[in-house]
């Protein structure tokens, strides 16, 4: 019997690549997005349901999960992929921008998890894959909002990993580095600060650094999708999956994967998980 994955943000980038990969490998796919017109490339396949899900709309989250279960009978894997980045000097950033960053990247993600958990608990199985970022374990200047949201995803995912282990539900984090997507376009918000001249030198330096970044070193979305597929299907208790040579190098300079896994193993032993 085919398994089913629900993907948020499936209209482009990593989400679309993941939805396509899982569908090509025989999975049922609930491909969700804010505008279903953007899912034309996925619609029409017998094993794909394209439906609306807006992380700022609680009713749409509940409806999308319900539609997926009604169509395919269960949701075995949730891929929380949808999100965006807000950058700029914190002092110059309106609270409305800050709240939206966390509403989408954190609270919408949590609400989607809450929506799938009743069915996963009932079947005593499931995998939740949260797409974090290399920026979930290290930071760049002017990224206090984005990094804050991704560090929140890292923390809640690690804690949830312990919480759901006794129910047969695994929680995974995928941490990509640079990816050739539209992250710098519609998935990116930058608050400039001309009225705060003290920050302008850093703003100018950051803008120049972004322009000079070589996209040749970035991953393609399908490469991240392969890492996601591995995380969803390897049957292990591993939490973190780094995606991309750049991310591996950056995080390797900051953390030891072996120490991370040893720490998690020790916590699981302490609590009998």
Tab-separated table of C-alpha atoms in Angstrom:
chain	number	residue	atom	x	y	z
A	1	UNK	CA	0.000	0.000	0.000
A	2	UNK	CA	1.385	3.393	-0.982
A	3	UNK	CA	2.312	5.839	1.724
A	4	UNK	CA	1.198	9.463	1.738
A	5	UNK	CA	3.122	12.679	2.277
A	6	UNK	CA	1.673	16.150	2.792
A	7	UNK	CA	3.957	18.937	1.532
A	8	UNK	CA	3.553	22.612	2.383
A	9	UNK	CA	4.823	25.203	-0.073
A	10	UNK	CA	4.663	22.736	-2.959
A	11	UNK	CA	4.218	25.332	-5.699
A	12	UNK	CA	7.936	25.960	-6.260
A	13	UNK	CA	11.485	25.303	-5.144
A	14	UNK	CA	12.196	22.592	-2.599
A	15	UNK	CA	8.518	21.896	-1.993
A	16	UNK	CA	7.720	21.301	-5.656
A	17	UNK	CA	10.858	19.200	-6.148
A	18	UNK	CA	9.976	17.088	-3.102
A	19	UNK	CA	6.353	16.608	-4.133
A	20	UNK	CA	7.498	15.530	-7.596
A	21	UNK	CA	10.161	13.164	-6.266
A	22	UNK	CA	7.831	11.396	-3.855
A	23	UNK	CA	5.112	11.115	-6.506
A	24	UNK	CA	7.599	9.703	-9.026
A	25	UNK	CA	8.573	7.052	-6.465
A	26	UNK	CA	5.020	5.854	-6.010
A	27	UNK	CA	3.932	7.849	-2.995
A	28	UNK	CA	0.594	9.571	-2.663
A	29	UNK	CA	1.222	13.318	-2.382
A	30	UNK	CA	-0.932	16.044	-0.869
A	31	UNK	CA	0.684	19.069	-2.529
A	32	UNK	CA	-0.424	22.196	-0.694
A	33	UNK	CA	0.075	25.836	-1.576
A	34	UNK	CA	-1.600	29.203	-1.166
A	35	UNK	CA	-2.723	29.387	-4.799
A	36	UNK	CA	-3.586	26.060	-6.435
A	37	UNK	CA	-3.158	27.618	-9.887
A	38	UNK	CA	0.572	27.328	-9.180
A	39	UNK	CA	0.236	23.544	-8.927
A	40	UNK	CA	-0.588	22.914	-12.571
A	41	UNK	CA	2.563	20.851	-13.007
A	42	UNK	CA	1.463	18.441	-10.279
A	43	UNK	CA	-2.288	18.365	-10.825
A	44	UNK	CA	-3.802	15.595	-12.910
A	45	UNK	CA	-1.673	12.778	-11.515
A	46	UNK	CA	-3.681	10.004	-9.904
A	47	UNK	CA	-1.446	9.942	-6.837
A	48	UNK	CA	-1.356	13.728	-6.285
A	49	UNK	CA	-3.939	15.957	-4.619
A	50	UNK	CA	-3.310	19.673	-5.082
A	51	UNK	CA	-5.090	21.701	-2.431
A	52	UNK	CA	-4.975	25.062	-0.677
A	53	UNK	CA	-3.001	25.633	2.505
A	54	UNK	CA	-2.085	29.062	3.800
A	55	UNK	CA	0.004	29.020	6.971
A	56	UNK	CA	-1.726	32.230	8.077
A	57	UNK	CA	-5.177	30.632	7.747
A	58	UNK	CA	-6.017	28.032	10.404
A	59	UNK	CA	-9.113	26.833	8.575
A	60	UNK	CA	-7.114	26.102	5.422
A	61	UNK	CA	-4.607	24.022	7.403
A	62	UNK	CA	-7.362	21.901	8.936
A	63	UNK	CA	-9.111	21.563	5.583
A	64	UNK	CA	-5.957	20.506	3.725
A	65	UNK	CA	-5.109	17.792	6.252
A	66	UNK	CA	-8.698	16.564	6.202
A	67	UNK	CA	-8.783	16.480	2.406
A	68	UNK	CA	-5.547	14.486	2.298
A	69	UNK	CA	-6.816	11.886	4.760
A	70	UNK	CA	-10.157	11.650	2.949
A	71	UNK	CA	-8.446	11.125	-0.418
A	72	UNK	CA	-5.660	8.740	0.596
A	73	UNK	CA	-6.749	7.344	3.983
A	74	UNK	CA	-3.795	8.575	6.038
A	75	UNK	CA	-0.872	10.984	6.178
A	76	UNK	CA	2.339	9.092	6.884
A	77	UNK	CA	4.798	11.967	6.427
A	78	UNK	CA	4.391	15.704	6.915
A	79	UNK	CA	6.938	17.900	5.134
A	80	UNK	CA	6.887	21.411	6.592
A	81	UNK	CA	8.670	23.255	3.817
A	82	UNK	CA	6.813	26.557	3.360
A	83	UNK	CA	8.494	29.648	4.723
A	84	UNK	CA	10.380	32.807	3.822
A	85	UNK	CA	13.173	35.063	5.067
A	86	UNK	CA	12.916	38.560	6.548
A	87	UNK	CA	16.175	40.482	6.906
A	88	UNK	CA	17.186	43.967	7.968
A	89	UNK	CA	18.199	45.933	11.061
A	90	UNK	CA	15.972	44.859	13.938
A	91	UNK	CA	15.471	48.406	15.192
A	92	UNK	CA	14.145	49.481	11.798
A	93	UNK	CA	11.830	46.498	11.305
A	94	UNK	CA	8.109	47.031	12.000
A	95	UNK	CA	6.528	44.639	14.478
A	96	UNK	CA	4.078	43.593	11.753
A	97	UNK	CA	7.002	42.198	9.734
A	98	UNK	CA	8.437	40.432	12.776
A	99	UNK	CA	5.095	38.862	13.674
A	100	UNK	CA	4.485	37.666	10.118
A	101	UNK	CA	7.955	36.056	10.032
A	102	UNK	CA	7.155	33.988	13.105
A	103	UNK	CA	3.516	33.406	12.121
A	104	UNK	CA	4.642	31.742	8.881
A	105	UNK	CA	7.917	30.058	9.810
A	106	UNK	CA	7.017	28.936	13.339
A	107	UNK	CA	3.362	29.184	14.326
A	108	UNK	CA	1.988	28.014	10.975
A	109	UNK	CA	4.421	25.096	11.060
A	110	UNK	CA	3.300	24.201	14.600
A	111	UNK	CA	-0.353	24.427	13.667
A	112	UNK	CA	0.179	22.079	10.727
A	113	UNK	CA	1.906	19.587	13.037
A	114	UNK	CA	-1.015	19.822	15.457
A	115	UNK	CA	-3.405	19.110	12.593
A	116	UNK	CA	-1.696	15.855	11.550
A	117	UNK	CA	-0.875	14.501	15.002
A	118	UNK	CA	-4.296	13.023	15.856
A	119	UNK	CA	-4.169	10.667	12.878
A	120	UNK	CA	-0.488	9.845	13.419
A	121	UNK	CA	-1.152	9.084	17.086
A	122	UNK	CA	-4.038	6.831	16.146
A	123	UNK	CA	-1.894	4.821	13.723
A	124	UNK	CA	1.115	4.943	16.101
A	125	UNK	CA	3.416	5.906	13.234
A	126	UNK	CA	4.463	8.871	11.171
A	127	UNK	CA	7.357	11.135	10.273
A	128	UNK	CA	7.448	14.931	10.570
A	129	UNK	CA	10.175	16.556	8.482
A	130	UNK	CA	10.750	20.244	9.207
A	131	UNK	CA	12.852	22.164	6.719
A	132	UNK	CA	15.141	24.374	8.756
A	133	UNK	CA	18.313	25.891	7.329
A	134	UNK	CA	22.013	26.200	7.892
A	135	UNK	CA	20.718	29.455	9.383
A	136	UNK	CA	18.965	27.466	12.086
A	137	UNK	CA	22.292	26.746	13.778
A	138	UNK	CA	24.380	29.776	12.807
A	139	UNK	CA	23.607	33.366	11.898
A	140	UNK	CA	24.484	36.103	9.433
A	141	UNK	CA	24.279	39.859	10.061
A	142	UNK	CA	20.857	41.488	9.653
A	143	UNK	CA	19.101	38.116	9.920
A	144	UNK	CA	17.764	38.366	13.465
A	145	UNK	CA	14.165	37.701	12.367
A	146	UNK	CA	14.851	34.860	9.951
A	147	UNK	CA	17.471	33.166	12.104
A	148	UNK	CA	15.336	33.627	15.201
A	149	UNK	CA	12.474	31.810	13.482
A	150	UNK	CA	14.684	28.965	12.251
A	151	UNK	CA	16.383	28.552	15.635
A	152	UNK	CA	12.859	28.281	17.059
A	153	UNK	CA	12.090	25.515	14.556
A	154	UNK	CA	15.282	23.716	15.587
A	155	UNK	CA	14.445	23.896	19.289
A	156	UNK	CA	10.814	22.869	19.033
A	157	UNK	CA	11.694	20.027	16.644
A	158	UNK	CA	14.361	18.589	18.937
A	159	UNK	CA	12.036	18.746	21.948
A	160	UNK	CA	9.167	17.275	19.921
A	161	UNK	CA	11.467	14.449	18.846
A	162	UNK	CA	11.527	13.231	22.455
A	163	UNK	CA	7.837	13.950	23.020
A	164	UNK	CA	6.591	11.861	20.112
A	165	UNK	CA	9.114	9.011	20.225
A	166	UNK	CA	6.959	6.873	22.524
A	167	UNK	CA	4.090	7.206	20.046
A	168	UNK	CA	6.082	5.826	17.112
A	169	UNK	CA	6.327	9.242	15.451
A	170	UNK	CA	9.724	10.517	14.325
A	171	UNK	CA	10.703	14.169	13.961
A	172	UNK	CA	13.429	15.191	11.504
A	173	UNK	CA	15.208	18.436	10.613
A	174	UNK	CA	16.650	19.080	7.153
A	175	UNK	CA	19.178	21.916	7.067
A	176	UNK	CA	19.979	23.135	3.539
A	177	UNK	CA	22.659	25.640	2.661
A	178	UNK	CA	22.295	27.781	-0.460
A	179	UNK	CA	19.665	26.533	-2.922
A	180	UNK	CA	18.792	27.848	-6.372
A	181	UNK	CA	15.206	28.824	-5.608
A	182	UNK	CA	13.240	32.068	-5.494
A	183	UNK	CA	14.221	32.581	-1.841
A	184	UNK	CA	15.824	35.859	-2.812
A	185	UNK	CA	12.653	36.917	-4.661
A	186	UNK	CA	9.120	36.362	-3.448
A	187	UNK	CA	10.399	34.375	-0.459
A	188	UNK	CA	12.601	37.213	0.792
A	189	UNK	CA	11.763	40.501	2.530
A	190	UNK	CA	14.440	43.081	3.292
A	191	UNK	CA	13.832	46.119	5.465
A	192	UNK	CA	16.249	48.844	4.425
A	193	UNK	CA	16.969	51.579	6.947
A	194	UNK	CA	17.850	54.903	5.283
A	195	UNK	CA	16.306	56.682	8.266
A	196	UNK	CA	18.843	54.856	10.482
A	197	UNK	CA	22.198	55.952	8.984
A	198	UNK	CA	24.165	54.186	11.723
A	199	UNK	CA	23.178	50.839	10.159
A	200	UNK	CA	23.738	51.829	6.534
A	201	UNK	CA	27.376	50.660	6.234
A	202	UNK	CA	26.354	47.173	7.359
A	203	UNK	CA	23.311	47.202	5.069
A	204	UNK	CA	25.506	48.150	2.108
A	205	UNK	CA	28.068	45.460	2.935
A	206	UNK	CA	25.367	42.818	3.284
A	207	UNK	CA	23.750	43.798	-0.020
A	208	UNK	CA	27.121	43.600	-1.785
A	209	UNK	CA	27.837	40.208	-0.246
A	210	UNK	CA	24.493	38.877	-1.462
A	211	UNK	CA	25.178	40.109	-4.993
A	212	UNK	CA	28.619	38.502	-5.045
A	213	UNK	CA	27.397	35.144	-3.806
A	214	UNK	CA	28.078	32.534	-6.500
A	215	UNK	CA	24.968	30.579	-7.352
A	216	UNK	CA	27.184	27.913	-8.956
A	217	UNK	CA	27.958	26.707	-5.442
A	218	UNK	CA	24.280	26.358	-4.557
A	219	UNK	CA	22.313	23.135	-4.582
A	220	UNK	CA	19.409	22.513	-6.875
A	221	UNK	CA	16.024	21.885	-5.242
A	222	UNK	CA	15.994	18.238	-6.350
A	223	UNK	CA	19.204	17.651	-4.380
A	224	UNK	CA	17.529	18.839	-1.179
A	225	UNK	CA	14.492	16.713	-2.067
A	226	UNK	CA	16.727	13.639	-2.085
A	227	UNK	CA	17.933	14.463	1.425
A	228	UNK	CA	14.318	14.924	2.514
A	229	UNK	CA	13.374	11.567	1.015
A	230	UNK	CA	16.199	9.912	2.937
A	231	UNK	CA	15.145	11.560	6.188
A	232	UNK	CA	11.543	10.481	5.687
A	233	UNK	CA	12.310	6.873	4.842
A	234	UNK	CA	15.488	5.757	6.651
A	235	UNK	CA	13.585	4.523	9.721
A	236	UNK	CA	16.232	5.901	12.086
A	237	UNK	CA	16.009	8.111	15.170
A	238	UNK	CA	18.455	10.593	13.681
A	239	UNK	CA	17.229	14.181	13.970
A	240	UNK	CA	19.379	16.397	11.739
A	241	UNK	CA	20.227	16.039	8.039
A	242	UNK	CA	22.553	18.642	6.543
A	243	UNK	CA	21.992	19.269	2.834
A	244	UNK	CA	24.790	20.573	0.654
A	245	UNK	CA	28.564	20.805	0.804
A	246	UNK	CA	28.449	24.476	1.766
A	247	UNK	CA	26.165	23.795	4.710
A	248	UNK	CA	28.294	20.856	5.784
A	249	UNK	CA	31.412	23.013	5.801
A	250	UNK	CA	29.785	25.916	7.643
A	251	UNK	CA	28.214	23.753	10.338
A	252	UNK	CA	31.298	21.571	10.572
A	253	UNK	CA	33.237	24.664	11.550
A	254	UNK	CA	30.650	25.399	14.230
A	255	UNK	CA	29.486	22.044	15.565
A	256	UNK	CA	30.400	18.377	15.737
A	257	UNK	CA	27.724	16.058	14.342
A	258	UNK	CA	29.070	13.260	16.506
A	259	UNK	CA	28.690	15.348	19.655
A	260	UNK	CA	25.154	16.302	18.611
A	261	UNK	CA	24.126	12.672	18.154
A	262	UNK	CA	25.821	11.631	21.402
A	263	UNK	CA	23.971	14.341	23.308
A	264	UNK	CA	20.609	13.318	21.865
A	265	UNK	CA	21.306	9.641	22.592
A	266	UNK	CA	22.121	10.532	26.184
A	267	UNK	CA	18.866	12.453	26.603
A	268	UNK	CA	16.876	9.564	25.151
A	269	UNK	CA	18.568	7.152	27.567
A	270	UNK	CA	17.921	9.431	30.540
A	271	UNK	CA	14.200	9.596	29.825
A	272	UNK	CA	13.853	5.986	28.657
A	273	UNK	CA	12.862	6.908	25.113
